[in-house]
Each structure stands twice: as structure tokens, then as C-alpha cells.
Amino acid sequence: MINSVLIKVRGFHVDIFQHVNNARYLEFLEEGRWAFFDDFGSGTELMQQGIAWAVVNINIDFKSEANFGDVLAVQTHFSKLGNRSITMKQRIINTQNQNVVAEADVTYVCFSKELKAAVPLPDDYRQKIEAAIV
């Protein structure tokens, strides 16, 4: 499953060089992941059990700039499944010229609020993720 969300670059996204500041890409990527989980099913039942996803690693490769007025597509999908973790692959594409603006790998752990520790993914959720890996 690949999810895509569109983001229009606004004036508050750009820096003094008139291109999107690198810190803003973290926000764009997060917006993409939230949209993905909305469509996938964010695991409300997990939250009710005191389990949450905690980001433990983000790697971003910046490929080309984005500017005021550009419309960016943030594409998100699961790429890897561990015992206690999932990794998502994200790509930001400028819809006007199809240039890849940035690529990112984001790793989450399944985290127990009660234990304050990473825990194995519940089997039913693991199976749902396995079926969605691209």
C-alpha cells in the first residue's frame, strides 16, 4: 500500500533563500505518515491498550529544492518489518516537474506506555503490516 498526500508550499515554508527549509521537510514527512496511518488504520485499538508508535530514527536524503507555490506529493509506504519495529519509506516529489525532492526512511518501535519499553508487535497488527509492505 502506497499513500500519497499533496502539500502546497506556502510562504511560511520558505527561508531567506526562497526555498523550503530543511526542517520543514520533517513536517511534510510527518503529514504524509499521519495520512498513511489514517488510511491504513492507525491502531486506535493499540492506543487503547497503551501501545504507541515511537519514532527512533529518521534518515533524509535531499535531492532537489522546492519553492514557494510548488505542489509536493508525499508518498509513504511500509518497507521493512522487525520484531518490535517498522520502517517506512517516504518520497517527496514535485508534481510540476516530477523531480524527487527528498527521500526518507523512518523507523518506529512499538512502545508500551506502561512498561516504558519497546515491545513485540501484536500478531494481528503484524499480519496487517506484512500484507501492506511494498
XYZ file of C-alpha atoms in Angstrom:
134
model
C 0.000 0.000 0.000
C 1.393 3.389 -1.040
C -0.321 6.501 0.248
C 0.140 9.966 -1.229
C -0.774 13.355 0.216
C -0.397 16.732 -1.527
C 1.170 19.743 0.188
C 1.353 23.201 -1.361
C 4.470 25.152 -0.414
C 3.391 28.308 1.409
C 5.317 31.446 2.298
C 5.967 30.287 5.845
C 7.664 27.109 4.493
C 10.486 29.008 2.744
C 13.652 30.552 4.133
C 15.667 33.627 3.108
C 16.894 31.761 0.018
C 13.230 31.341 -1.046
C 13.290 27.553 -0.984
C 11.826 25.130 1.536
C 13.917 24.999 4.672
C 15.259 21.532 5.535
C 13.411 21.467 8.881
C 10.070 21.876 7.066
C 10.628 18.581 5.255
C 10.306 16.797 8.608
C 6.836 18.328 8.933
C 5.901 17.350 5.365
C 7.054 13.784 6.003
C 5.104 13.639 9.257
C 1.979 14.859 7.454
C 2.498 12.033 4.952
C 2.801 9.427 7.708
C -0.332 10.668 9.504
C -2.278 10.471 6.235
C -0.903 6.961 5.673
C -1.975 5.798 9.140
C -5.404 7.425 8.681
C -5.945 5.278 5.598
C -4.205 2.170 6.924
C -5.764 2.265 10.356
C -3.556 3.896 12.946
C -4.180 1.263 15.543
C -6.667 3.052 17.770
C -7.153 -0.290 19.459
C -3.406 -0.378 20.173
C -3.570 3.055 21.788
C -6.426 1.836 23.983
C -4.090 -0.966 25.106
C -1.387 1.569 25.998
C 0.722 0.841 22.917
C 2.019 3.587 20.653
C 4.452 4.055 17.773
C 7.615 5.967 18.713
C 9.951 7.316 16.025
C 13.509 6.181 16.776
C 15.317 7.051 13.544
C 14.835 9.321 10.528
C 17.248 9.491 7.594
C 16.578 12.086 4.903
C 18.360 12.449 1.566
C 17.725 15.846 -0.009
C 17.685 15.599 -3.809
C 16.388 18.916 -5.205
C 14.843 22.105 -3.921
C 11.198 23.026 -3.611
C 9.991 26.605 -3.841
C 7.031 28.796 -2.984
C 3.915 27.659 -4.832
C 5.187 24.160 -5.672
C 2.799 21.294 -5.015
C 4.552 18.330 -3.431
C 3.331 14.748 -3.275
C 4.482 12.940 -0.140
C 4.405 9.208 -0.852
C 4.578 6.805 2.080
C 4.671 3.030 2.469
C 5.914 0.312 4.803
C 9.256 -1.086 3.659
C 10.508 -3.304 6.487
C 9.094 -5.134 9.485
C 11.071 -6.176 12.546
C 10.022 -7.913 15.746
C 9.362 -4.610 17.530
C 9.784 -2.118 14.702
C 8.561 -0.968 11.324
C 10.379 1.103 8.738
C 8.564 3.375 6.344
C 9.949 4.672 3.055
C 8.899 8.160 2.045
C 9.457 10.154 -1.108
C 8.597 13.786 -1.771
C 8.002 14.565 -5.432
C 7.445 17.961 -7.044
C 4.242 17.411 -9.028
C 5.053 20.129 -11.580
C 8.331 18.640 -12.846
C 8.303 15.136 -11.243
C 11.680 15.803 -9.568
C 12.370 13.824 -6.418
C 12.822 16.479 -3.750
C 13.695 14.197 -0.825
C 13.663 10.549 0.230
C 13.463 9.328 3.799
C 13.499 6.160 5.860
C 11.649 6.400 9.172
C 11.855 3.675 11.811
C 9.292 3.285 14.584
C 9.202 0.936 17.546
C 6.076 -0.477 19.099
C 6.210 1.134 22.543
C 4.372 0.201 25.750
C 3.468 3.290 27.757
C 3.097 1.179 30.911
C 6.445 -0.621 30.570
C 8.191 2.396 29.031
C 9.905 -0.001 26.655
C 9.715 -1.398 23.141
C 7.520 -4.485 22.886
C 6.810 -7.014 20.110
C 4.054 -6.050 17.682
C 0.747 -7.813 18.348
C 0.295 -10.687 15.863
C -2.852 -9.336 14.202
C -1.219 -5.954 13.572
C 1.985 -7.643 12.353
C -0.024 -9.612 9.773
C -1.793 -6.453 8.594
C 1.577 -4.699 8.147
C 3.144 -7.704 6.379
C 0.313 -7.652 3.840
C 0.933 -3.938 3.165
C 4.732 -3.980 2.698
C 5.776 -2.748 -0.731
